[in-house]
Short mmCIF file of C-alpha atoms in Angstrom, two decimals:
data_model
loop_
_atom_site.label_atom_id
_atom_site.label_comp_id
_atom_site.label_asym_id
_atom_site.label_seq_id
_atom_site.Cartn_x
_atom_site.Cartn_y
_atom_site.Cartn_z
CA MET K 1 110.72 138.77 129.51
CA SER K 2 113.66 136.49 128.95
CA ILE K 3 113.95 133.92 125.67
CA GLN K 4 113.55 131.14 128.73
CA LYS K 5 110.48 132.42 129.83
CA ARG K 6 108.87 132.89 126.57
CA SER K 7 109.41 129.72 125.25
CA HIS K 8 108.04 128.16 128.09
CA LEU K 9 104.84 130.30 127.57
CA LEU K 10 104.99 129.56 124.07
CA THR K 11 104.94 125.45 125.51
CA SER K 12 102.81 126.21 127.96
CA LEU K 13 100.43 127.70 125.51
CA TRP K 14 100.69 124.61 122.67
CA GLN K 15 100.23 121.99 125.69
CA LEU K 16 97.12 123.99 125.91
CA SER K 17 95.66 123.99 122.39
CA ILE K 18 96.55 120.35 121.89
CA GLY K 19 94.40 119.36 125.16
CA ARG K 20 91.70 121.31 123.22
CA LEU K 21 92.08 120.26 119.90
CA LEU K 22 91.83 116.38 121.61
CA ILE K 23 88.59 116.71 123.93
CA GLY K 24 86.65 118.84 121.26
CA GLY K 25 87.53 116.42 118.67
CA LEU K 26 86.91 113.40 121.00
CA LEU K 27 83.26 115.06 121.85
CA PHE K 28 82.51 115.37 117.74
CA ARG K 29 83.18 112.11 117.37
CA SER K 30 81.36 110.80 120.08
CA ILE K 31 78.42 112.09 118.62
CA ILE K 32 79.02 110.37 115.19
CA ALA K 33 79.84 107.04 116.92
CA TYR K 34 77.03 106.96 119.40
CA PHE K 35 73.94 107.94 116.11
CA LEU K 36 75.55 106.40 113.51
CA PRO K 37 74.55 102.58 112.62
CA LEU K 38 77.05 99.88 112.71
CA GLY K 39 78.52 99.07 109.46
CA PHE K 40 78.70 95.57 107.98
CA ASP K 41 82.53 94.72 108.93
CA GLU K 42 81.79 96.52 112.44
CA ALA K 43 78.75 93.94 113.21
CA TYR K 44 81.10 90.93 111.99
CA TYR K 45 84.00 92.23 114.56
CA PHE K 46 81.14 92.00 117.32
CA LEU K 47 81.38 88.45 116.71
CA TYR K 48 85.12 88.27 117.18
CA VAL K 49 84.14 89.86 120.75
CA GLN K 50 82.36 86.77 121.28
CA ASN K 51 84.69 84.02 119.90
CA LEU K 52 88.04 85.13 120.96
CA ASP K 53 90.74 83.41 119.86
CA TRP K 54 94.90 83.79 119.31
CA SER K 55 93.97 85.00 115.89
CA TYR K 56 91.73 85.39 113.21
CA PHE K 57 90.69 84.48 109.36
CA ASP K 58 90.16 88.16 108.30
CA HIS K 59 92.62 89.68 110.72
CA PRO K 60 95.36 89.39 113.71
CA PRO K 61 93.72 89.42 117.17
CA ALA K 62 93.76 93.13 118.21
CA VAL K 63 90.27 94.25 116.72
CA ALA K 64 88.72 91.56 119.42
CA ILE K 65 90.31 93.86 122.45
CA THR K 66 89.65 96.98 120.91
CA SER K 67 86.19 96.27 119.83
CA GLY K 68 85.39 94.35 123.10
CA LEU K 69 86.75 96.97 125.49
CA GLY K 70 83.76 98.95 125.59
CA VAL K 71 81.44 96.09 125.55
CA TRP K 72 83.48 94.78 128.86
CA MET K 73 83.78 97.99 130.40
CA THR K 74 79.85 99.21 129.83
CA GLY K 75 78.61 95.59 130.38
CA THR K 76 76.38 96.38 127.65
CA ALA K 77 76.64 95.44 123.59
CA THR K 78 75.80 98.32 121.71
CA PRO K 79 77.08 100.20 118.76
CA PHE K 80 78.44 102.79 121.11
CA ALA K 81 80.46 100.39 123.67
CA LEU K 82 81.50 98.66 120.35
CA ARG K 83 83.08 101.84 118.82
CA LEU K 84 84.54 102.86 122.33
CA GLY K 85 88.10 101.56 121.76
CA ALA K 86 88.32 103.44 118.90
CA LEU K 87 87.33 106.63 120.40
CA ILE K 88 90.06 105.82 123.26
CA LEU K 89 92.98 104.75 121.27
CA PHE K 90 92.34 107.81 118.63
CA THR K 91 92.63 110.57 120.83
CA ALA K 92 95.89 108.50 122.46
CA SER K 93 97.33 108.27 118.34
CA LEU K 94 96.22 112.28 118.04
CA TRP K 95 98.42 112.87 120.78
CA LEU K 96 101.53 110.66 119.78
CA LEU K 97 101.32 112.22 116.19
CA TYR K 98 101.51 115.40 118.07
CA ALA K 99 104.75 114.43 120.19
CA THR K 100 106.66 113.03 116.96
CA GLY K 101 105.79 116.15 115.38
CA LYS K 102 107.03 118.34 118.25
CA TRP K 103 109.98 116.41 118.76
CA LEU K 104 111.15 116.49 115.13
CA PHE K 105 110.24 119.87 113.98
CA GLY K 106 108.46 121.76 116.69
CA SER K 107 105.60 122.40 118.96
CA ARG K 108 103.87 124.67 115.81
CA ALA K 109 104.31 121.43 113.40
CA GLY K 110 102.96 118.85 115.68
CA LEU K 111 99.89 120.84 116.68
CA ILE K 112 99.17 121.62 113.18
CA SER K 113 99.79 117.49 112.43
CA SER K 114 97.31 116.84 114.73
CA ALA K 115 95.06 119.41 113.93
CA ILE K 116 95.11 117.97 110.11
CA ALA K 117 94.44 114.40 111.48
CA SER K 118 91.52 115.27 113.64
CA LEU K 119 89.75 116.95 111.05
CA THR K 120 90.90 114.45 108.09
CA PRO K 121 87.22 112.36 107.44
CA LEU K 122 89.39 109.51 106.26
CA PHE K 123 91.37 109.38 109.84
CA PHE K 124 88.86 109.84 112.18
CA LEU K 125 86.58 107.92 110.93
CA SER K 126 88.48 104.75 109.86
CA PHE K 127 90.26 105.16 112.90
CA GLY K 128 88.47 107.26 115.76
CA VAL K 129 84.99 106.11 115.28
CA LEU K 130 84.33 102.83 113.30
CA ALA K 131 85.43 99.61 115.34
CA ALA K 132 88.08 98.21 113.28
CA PRO K 133 91.43 96.60 113.15
CA ASP K 134 92.84 100.15 112.07
CA ASN K 135 92.23 101.61 115.53
CA ALA K 136 94.92 99.43 117.36
CA LEU K 137 97.06 99.55 114.25
CA ILE K 138 97.32 103.49 113.96
CA PHE K 139 97.74 103.57 117.70
CA PHE K 140 100.88 101.32 117.73
CA TRP K 141 102.02 103.02 114.25
CA SER K 142 101.87 106.64 115.69
CA LEU K 143 103.68 104.95 118.67
CA THR K 144 106.60 103.50 116.83
CA LEU K 145 106.78 106.50 114.65
CA TYR K 146 107.55 108.22 118.36
CA LEU K 147 110.05 106.12 119.27
CA CYS K 148 111.66 106.46 116.17
CA ALA K 149 111.68 109.66 116.06
CA ARG K 150 113.31 109.96 120.00
CA GLU K 151 115.71 106.92 118.92
CA PHE K 152 117.25 108.54 115.80
CA PHE K 153 117.06 112.16 116.17
CA PRO K 154 117.95 112.27 120.11
CA SER K 155 118.39 115.73 119.95
CA VAL K 156 115.62 118.62 118.88
CA THR K 157 117.96 121.74 118.96
CA ALA K 158 121.01 119.89 117.12
CA LYS K 159 122.00 122.45 114.59
CA SER K 160 125.01 120.55 113.78
CA THR K 161 125.36 119.38 109.91
CA LEU K 162 127.27 116.09 111.39
CA TYR K 163 125.66 114.34 114.41
CA GLN K 164 126.50 110.48 115.83
CA TYR K 165 123.85 108.29 116.39
CA ARG K 166 124.34 105.50 118.74
CA PRO K 167 121.76 102.74 118.91
CA THR K 168 119.91 102.55 122.44
CA ALA K 169 118.05 100.00 124.60
CA ARG K 170 114.72 102.12 123.02
CA ILE K 171 115.38 99.74 119.81
CA VAL K 172 113.63 96.98 121.87
CA PHE K 173 110.84 99.21 122.29
CA ILE K 174 110.39 100.00 118.70
CA SER K 175 110.09 96.32 117.86
CA LEU K 176 107.72 95.89 120.54
CA ALA K 177 105.52 98.75 119.15
CA ILE K 178 106.29 96.97 115.58
CA GLY K 179 105.09 93.74 116.61
CA LEU K 180 101.89 95.12 118.23
CA ALA K 181 101.44 96.56 115.11
CA CYS K 182 101.66 93.60 113.36
CA LEU K 183 99.00 92.01 115.75
CA SER K 184 96.71 94.65 114.71
CA LYS K 185 96.51 94.43 111.25
CA TYR K 186 99.07 93.10 108.55
CA HIS K 187 100.13 96.43 107.48
CA GLY K 188 102.21 96.28 110.45
CA PHE K 189 104.88 94.37 108.82
CA LEU K 190 105.12 97.19 105.73
CA LEU K 191 105.87 99.58 108.43
CA ALA K 192 108.86 97.35 109.83
CA ILE K 193 109.95 97.21 106.06
CA SER K 194 109.84 101.05 106.02
CA VAL K 195 111.78 101.42 108.97
CA ALA K 196 114.48 98.87 107.95
CA ALA K 197 114.86 100.84 104.80
CA PHE K 198 115.37 104.25 106.31
CA CYS K 199 117.85 102.79 108.39
CA LEU K 200 119.81 101.31 105.50
CA THR K 201 119.19 104.58 103.30
CA SER K 202 120.56 106.49 106.01
CA LYS K 203 124.29 106.59 106.39
CA SER K 204 123.75 107.80 110.01
CA HIS K 205 122.13 105.13 110.86
CA ARG K 206 123.03 101.92 109.28
CA THR K 207 124.59 101.41 112.68
CA VAL K 208 121.74 99.86 114.05
CA PHE K 209 122.47 96.70 112.17
CA ARG K 210 125.15 96.38 114.46
CA SER K 211 123.82 96.81 117.67
CA LYS K 212 122.98 94.46 120.23
CA TRP K 213 120.00 96.02 120.67
CA LEU K 214 118.54 95.18 117.33
CA GLY K 215 118.80 91.66 118.31
CA TRP K 216 116.91 91.50 121.51
CA GLY K 217 114.62 93.74 119.02
CA LEU K 218 114.07 90.90 116.88
CA LEU K 219 113.62 88.31 119.30
CA ILE K 220 110.91 90.69 121.07
CA PHE K 221 109.59 91.09 117.85
CA GLY K 222 109.47 87.29 117.30
CA VAL K 223 108.09 86.73 120.67
CA THR K 224 105.06 89.54 120.05
CA LEU K 225 103.99 87.70 116.96
CA PHE K 226 103.58 84.26 118.63
CA PRO K 227 99.37 84.53 118.90
CA LEU K 228 99.44 85.36 114.95
CA LEU K 229 102.06 82.41 113.71
CA TYR K 230 100.43 80.02 116.25
CA TRP K 231 96.85 80.49 115.17
CA ASN K 232 98.12 80.35 111.61
CA ALA K 233 100.21 77.32 112.02
CA THR K 234 97.44 75.20 113.13
CA HIS K 235 95.04 76.30 110.74
CA ASP K 236 97.20 75.82 107.59
CA TRP K 237 98.64 79.42 107.09
CA ILE K 238 94.69 80.24 105.88
CA SER K 239 94.55 84.12 107.14
CA LEU K 240 97.89 85.08 105.22
CA ARG K 241 97.35 83.20 102.02
CA PHE K 242 93.58 84.79 102.18
CA GLN K 243 94.86 88.56 102.50
CA LEU K 244 98.28 87.69 99.72
CA GLY K 245 95.77 86.84 97.06
CA ASP K 246 92.35 84.97 98.05
CA ARG K 247 90.32 87.76 99.24
CA PHE K 248 90.54 89.35 95.95
CA ALA K 249 88.81 86.41 94.08
CA GLU K 250 85.58 87.63 95.60
CA TYR K 251 85.74 90.83 93.04
CA GLY K 252 86.56 89.00 89.84
CA ASP K 253 89.84 90.84 89.53
CA ASP K 254 91.61 90.48 86.52
CA SER K 255 94.99 90.37 87.12
CA SER K 256 96.24 90.39 83.43
CA GLY K 257 95.89 94.57 83.31
CA TYR K 258 96.50 97.39 84.57
CA SER K 259 93.46 100.09 84.32
CA PHE K 260 94.38 103.69 84.84
CA ILE K 261 90.80 104.48 84.62
CA SER K 262 90.59 102.43 87.59
CA LEU K 263 93.76 104.03 89.31
CA LEU K 264 92.19 107.87 88.67
CA GLY K 265 88.64 106.22 89.91
CA VAL K 266 91.04 105.21 93.20
CA ILE K 267 92.31 108.69 93.49
CA LEU K 268 89.48 110.40 93.30
CA ALA K 269 87.67 108.41 96.03
CA GLN K 270 90.88 108.95 97.89
CA PHE K 271 91.04 112.95 97.75
CA GLY K 272 87.14 112.67 98.72
CA TYR K 273 87.89 110.95 101.73
CA LEU K 274 90.43 112.81 102.44
CA PHE K 275 88.56 115.63 101.84
CA PRO K 276 90.15 117.92 98.68
CA SER K 277 91.47 120.61 100.71
CA ILE K 278 93.62 118.07 102.77
CA ALA K 279 94.47 115.84 99.84
CA LEU K 280 96.37 118.24 97.75
CA PRO K 281 98.73 119.67 99.56
CA LEU K 282 99.40 116.56 101.70
CA TRP K 283 100.34 114.73 98.24
CA TRP K 284 102.10 118.15 96.65
CA THR K 285 104.46 118.30 99.93
CA SER K 286 105.10 114.76 99.92
CA ALA K 287 105.81 114.79 96.34
CA LYS K 288 107.87 117.77 96.87
CA ALA K 289 109.95 116.39 99.33
CA LEU K 290 110.45 113.02 97.44
CA PHE K 291 111.78 114.97 94.70
CA ASN K 292 114.53 117.26 96.59
CA GLN K 293 115.41 114.22 98.67
CA LEU K 294 116.46 112.74 95.31
CA THR K 295 117.59 115.66 93.85
CA SER K 296 119.49 116.69 97.61
CA LYS K 297 118.01 119.98 97.15
CA PRO K 298 117.01 121.81 100.96
CA PHE K 299 112.90 121.35 101.19
CA ASP K 300 112.88 125.43 102.28
CA THR K 301 115.74 127.61 100.53
CA SER K 302 114.77 130.12 103.20
CA ARG K 303 115.98 128.41 105.95
CA THR K 304 118.77 126.56 107.00
CA CYS K 305 117.68 123.00 106.19
CA ASN K 306 120.93 120.99 107.76
CA GLN K 307 121.57 117.16 107.29
CA GLN K 308 119.58 116.55 110.54
CA THR K 309 116.46 117.98 109.36
CA ALA K 310 116.86 116.36 106.01
CA ASN K 311 117.04 112.88 107.54
CA LYS K 312 114.28 113.73 109.61
CA ILE K 313 111.99 114.19 105.91
CA ASN K 314 113.21 111.18 104.99
CA PHE K 315 112.53 109.40 107.86
CA ILE K 316 108.73 110.78 107.67
CA LEU K 317 109.05 109.52 104.02
CA TRP K 318 110.07 106.31 104.19
CA SER K 319 107.57 105.56 106.82
CA GLY K 320 104.41 106.94 104.98
CA LEU K 321 105.32 106.94 101.12
CA PRO K 322 105.50 103.26 100.46
CA THR K 323 102.35 102.31 102.09
CA ALA K 324 100.06 105.18 100.84
CA LEU K 325 101.50 105.28 97.23
CA GLY K 326 101.79 101.52 97.19
CA PHE K 327 97.99 101.05 97.94
CA THR K 328 97.00 104.01 96.10
CA LEU K 329 98.55 102.63 92.79
CA VAL K 330 97.47 98.64 93.28
CA GLY K 331 93.75 100.52 92.78
CA GLY K 332 94.73 100.12 88.95
CA ALA K 333 95.36 96.67 89.02
CA THR K 334 92.88 94.99 91.63
CA HIS K 335 89.95 96.11 94.76
CA THR K 336 91.35 98.19 97.09
CA PHE K 337 89.57 99.94 100.06
CA PRO K 338 90.27 103.10 101.11
CA ALA K 339 91.69 102.86 104.61
CA TRP K 340 94.31 100.54 103.16
CA PRO K 341 97.00 103.70 102.28
CA ALA K 342 95.51 105.49 105.66
CA PRO K 343 98.33 104.62 107.31
CA GLY K 344 101.11 105.91 105.41
CA LEU K 345 99.16 109.03 104.78
CA TRP K 346 98.72 109.19 108.39
CA SER K 347 102.70 109.41 108.40
CA LEU K 348 103.25 112.42 105.87
CA VAL K 349 100.53 114.03 107.55
CA ILE K 350 103.68 115.02 109.94
CA LEU K 351 105.99 116.39 106.62
CA LEU K 352 102.39 119.07 105.69
CA GLY K 353 102.44 120.37 109.50
CA TYR K 354 106.16 121.09 109.38
CA VAL K 355 105.50 122.72 105.66
CA ALA K 356 102.91 124.44 107.55
CA THR K 357 105.08 126.15 109.84
CA LEU K 358 106.70 127.57 106.99
CA CYS K 359 103.55 129.78 105.82
CA PRO K 360 101.96 132.67 107.36
CA THR K 361 100.01 131.79 110.45
CA LYS K 362 96.94 133.88 109.30
CA ARG K 363 96.96 131.68 106.38
CA ILE K 364 97.25 128.36 108.34
CA HIS K 365 94.59 129.33 110.89
CA ARG K 366 91.77 130.24 107.59
CA TRP K 367 92.65 127.03 105.72
CA LEU K 368 92.16 124.56 108.75
CA SER K 369 89.23 126.71 109.95
CA VAL K 370 87.40 126.68 106.58
CA SER K 371 88.01 123.00 106.08
CA ALA K 372 86.73 122.30 109.58
CA TRP K 373 83.87 124.11 109.70
CA THR K 374 82.91 122.48 106.07
CA ILE K 375 83.86 118.79 107.25
CA GLY K 376 81.49 119.16 109.93
CA ILE K 377 78.80 120.44 108.61
CA LEU K 378 78.54 117.88 105.41
CA LEU K 379 79.31 115.41 108.24
CA MET K 380 76.30 116.51 110.27
CA PHE K 381 74.25 116.71 107.15
CA ALA K 382 74.78 113.41 106.19
CA LEU K 383 74.61 111.82 109.86
CA THR K 384 70.88 113.30 109.69
CA HIS K 385 69.78 111.84 106.68
CA ILE K 386 71.30 108.08 107.77
CA THR K 387 69.71 108.20 110.83
CA LEU K 388 66.63 110.24 110.48
CA GLY K 389 66.33 110.17 106.74
CA THR K 390 65.88 113.78 105.87
CA LEU K 391 66.58 113.43 101.78
CA GLN K 392 64.21 110.42 102.10
CA GLU K 393 61.08 110.38 99.95
CA SER K 394 58.27 110.28 101.89
CA GLY K 395 59.98 110.16 105.10
CA ASP K 396 57.99 111.78 107.40
CA ARG K 397 61.52 113.89 108.77
CA ALA K 398 62.20 114.60 104.76
CA LEU K 399 63.51 118.33 104.32
CA PHE K 400 61.13 119.65 101.13
CA GLY K 401 59.76 116.25 100.65
CA GLY K 402 62.68 114.78 100.09
CA ILE K 403 64.80 113.64 97.34
CA ILE K 404 65.95 109.93 97.32
CA PRO K 405 63.77 106.80 97.01
CA ILE K 406 63.91 104.58 100.24
CA GLY K 407 64.87 101.71 97.90
CA THR K 408 67.24 102.65 96.49
CA ASP K 409 68.93 104.59 98.94
CA PRO K 410 72.55 102.77 99.96
CA SER K 411 72.79 104.36 103.67
CA THR K 412 69.44 102.09 104.17
CA GLU K 413 72.24 99.32 104.26
CA LEU K 414 73.57 100.44 107.65
CA ILE K 415 71.09 98.07 110.07
CA ASP K 416 70.33 99.95 113.17
CA ALA K 417 70.82 96.83 115.55
CA MET K 418 69.36 98.02 118.54
CA GLN K 419 66.36 99.02 116.54
CA LEU K 420 65.99 95.37 115.51
CA ARG K 421 66.53 94.12 118.86
CA SER K 422 63.55 95.72 120.07
CA ARG K 423 61.63 94.82 117.21
CA PHE K 424 63.06 91.10 118.19
CA GLU K 425 61.62 91.59 121.96
CA GLN K 426 58.55 92.78 120.80
CA SER K 427 57.81 89.58 118.69
CA GLU K 428 55.86 86.55 120.14
CA GLU K 429 57.16 84.57 117.20
CA PHE K 430 60.70 85.40 117.78
CA SER K 431 60.23 84.55 121.31
CA SER K 432 58.79 81.17 120.99
CA ALA K 433 61.21 80.22 118.34
CA ILE K 434 63.99 81.11 120.19
CA ASP K 435 63.17 79.42 123.43
CA THR K 436 63.46 76.16 121.59
CA ALA K 437 66.54 77.09 119.58
CA SER K 438 69.86 76.05 120.01
CA PHE K 439 71.36 78.33 117.86
CA VAL K 440 71.27 81.10 115.67
CA ILE K 441 72.36 80.95 111.65
CA THR K 442 72.10 83.65 109.00
CA SER K 443 73.07 83.51 105.08
CA LYS K 444 75.53 85.80 105.22
CA TYR K 445 78.97 86.36 107.28
CA TRP K 446 78.26 90.00 108.67
CA LEU K 447 74.29 89.69 108.79
CA SER K 448 75.20 87.03 111.34
CA GLY K 449 77.25 90.17 113.80
CA TYR K 450 74.38 92.41 113.37
CA ALA K 451 71.89 89.51 114.40
CA ALA K 452 74.42 88.91 117.45
CA LEU K 453 74.13 92.25 118.19
CA ALA K 454 70.24 92.45 118.07
CA MET K 455 70.03 89.15 120.10
CA PRO K 456 68.35 90.49 123.71
CA GLU K 457 70.96 90.46 126.03
CA ASP K 458 69.11 87.75 128.70
CA ILE K 459 69.89 85.07 125.26
CA ALA K 460 73.17 83.61 124.77
CA LEU K 461 72.94 81.40 122.18
CA PRO K 462 75.98 80.75 119.36
CA VAL K 463 75.32 82.65 116.03
CA SER K 464 77.00 81.42 113.17
CA SER K 465 76.50 81.23 109.62
CA PHE K 466 75.79 79.01 106.79
CA THR K 467 77.65 80.34 103.65
CA THR K 468 79.98 79.48 101.21
CA ASP K 469 81.98 82.75 101.88
CA PRO K 470 81.83 82.30 106.11
CA ARG K 471 85.11 83.68 106.89
CA GLY K 472 85.66 83.12 110.73
CA HIS K 473 82.41 81.70 110.96
CA ALA K 474 84.44 78.36 109.49
CA PHE K 475 86.61 78.22 112.83
CA TRP K 476 84.50 79.15 115.93
CA PHE K 477 82.24 76.44 115.46
CA GLU K 478 81.59 72.35 115.25
CA PRO K 479 78.85 72.31 113.03
CA GLN K 480 78.94 68.65 114.48
CA GLN K 481 77.62 69.78 118.06
CA TRP K 482 74.24 70.62 116.61
CA ILE K 483 73.62 67.61 114.72
CA GLY K 484 69.67 67.14 115.79
CA LYS K 485 69.25 70.29 117.33
CA ASP K 486 66.96 73.66 116.15
CA ALA K 487 67.97 76.78 114.64
CA LEU K 488 66.58 79.87 114.26
CA LEU K 489 67.45 80.98 110.48
CA ILE K 490 67.25 84.91 110.06
CA SER K 491 67.36 86.23 106.32
CA LEU K 492 67.52 89.62 104.70
CA ASP K 493 65.27 90.14 102.25
CA GLY K 494 66.80 90.79 98.42
CA GLU K 495 66.85 89.29 95.41
CA ALA K 496 68.81 86.42 96.47
CA ARG K 497 66.84 85.60 99.88
CA MET K 498 65.06 82.36 98.53
CA GLU K 499 68.36 80.94 96.81
CA GLU K 500 70.09 81.37 99.87
CA VAL K 501 67.32 79.69 102.28
CA ASP K 502 66.96 76.72 99.40
CA ALA K 503 70.79 76.12 100.04
CA ILE K 504 70.38 75.99 103.75
CA ALA K 505 67.21 73.70 103.38
CA PRO K 506 68.81 70.31 102.85
CA TYR K 507 71.24 70.25 106.16
CA PHE K 508 67.62 70.73 108.76
CA GLU K 509 65.06 67.95 108.24
CA THR K 510 62.50 71.09 107.82
CA ILE K 511 62.72 74.78 107.33
CA THR K 512 59.53 76.55 108.37
CA PRO K 513 58.53 80.60 107.98
CA LEU K 514 57.67 82.32 111.03
CA THR K 515 57.28 85.80 110.51
CA LYS K 516 58.83 88.83 109.14
CA ILE K 517 60.57 91.77 111.19
CA THR K 518 60.97 95.26 110.14
CA THR K 519 63.27 97.80 110.53
CA ARG K 520 61.80 101.48 109.51
CA ARG K 521 63.76 105.17 109.33
CA GLY K 522 61.66 108.12 108.84
CA GLY K 523 58.45 105.84 109.08
CA GLU K 524 59.53 104.01 105.94
CA VAL K 525 60.24 100.35 106.12
CA SER K 526 64.25 100.04 105.48
CA GLU K 527 65.12 96.67 106.05
CA THR K 528 62.84 93.32 106.20
CA PHE K 529 64.21 90.28 107.95
CA TYR K 530 62.48 87.09 107.85
CA LEU K 531 62.81 84.20 110.69
CA TYR K 532 62.28 80.35 110.04
CA LYS K 533 62.37 77.44 112.29
CA ALA K 534 64.97 75.23 111.20
CA GLU K 535 64.45 71.96 112.82
CA ASN K 536 66.66 68.40 113.26
CA LEU K 537 69.89 69.70 111.79
CA ARG K 538 71.23 66.71 109.70
CA ARG K 539 74.42 66.76 108.80
CA PRO K 540 77.08 69.30 109.49
CA TYR K 541 77.64 71.88 107.17
CA LEU K 542 80.50 71.86 104.47
CA TYR K 543 82.52 74.97 104.76
CA PRO K 544 84.72 75.98 101.90
CA TYR K 545 88.01 76.02 104.37
#
């Protein structure tokens, strides 16, 4: 067999493998997306779908499109429909990650990178199952990486140690992709800084700053940001102020000190979300690559590591390390979320995929197979408990009698919105109250998302929240329009329930208890909702912003 035919055969095999990986991963994630109850943020993003706008208090506008995609396609409001955009975009993001790794380091590196990302819980849950701003962010982040790889390293097979880079019109498309990443989540601005920093630190690529294409790219970037800038400009830049500081006030952070104990907790949590067998080699290879870049040592002394390969590694480090390391270290100073460093870690997976090609195939196959089976079994076990209560004490589906009392089980906080909808439809008190109500309110901004999703589909009432932490509710409706009208108040059982109801009561002439509705898991009550008839709104609710 000729070398050319052998190369063609290997390429076909890699393409077949990536196809199987993408389809298999999509099916696995679809199972989770179908059965897993919605999280707080996901339910809240359903309100974005119902209240389309140029942008939002919490996030740029893309999450409304990605969350609404499945709802509009299927014509039904269900958790799976809300997550359909995540399932589709993550599959496309995995392909882009594969294509980027293939272009930079070869087909095997691309396939291994995609396999690692596909089985890492932090990635496929945050990006590929749960409805979130990260769905669109990681797609446009991956598209940017792919376009940059094609632009900055135009030849996969280049062997020379020196090459002359010439900027092309692709710079405009890179700018557009980064702009769309910014419309997905504010992390997109970090990606823009990272790409610019790579060009500044790479002697071969500094010429991009003298290119006419950069000027056109900046123009396209600015135009792309119009929805975000327009909404913020007309709302006193409140979203930017919230993201840059106000959001941390709710956690009571002490900005005067740095806690290494908190940092250790963040690192351990991150290792858990990534899974230890992925986290350890990912950070090790990244640290080793950074050290070698700083000391000008070749990454792999057993191979010829020319300047172009070093530049490729430098590009991956710049695209991932500032975000991954930065948000990890910030965890010692303030409250952070696992998804914050995730886009940077996603970029670094390409580097891990490249390093894996330097190892024996059997070892890599064993590593990925054991990790995949372990993660899959653990997740399926967790999913059965969340949905059926297999570890729940006194549950009718509990294994060996269960070990976790339902009253202290945090997994019950994930509300089954479809079961709640069924309970609403069966309740005569609910039907009677909703017929006379002009709007629905709750005392928590995220609870309104569950309430909106649980509404029978033939009911189209506005759902808002009267709370001191209203988020988007402060901008979606004008409470003055409801003066003199009645509302259905939905409250969730808890220690502060009566305080929350009492805080809302002065705004209405009367608030009358109607009934309580429960959801169940494993035959036991998991959540209790109290319904009130709030009559005659006397004055508009005053939001803090």
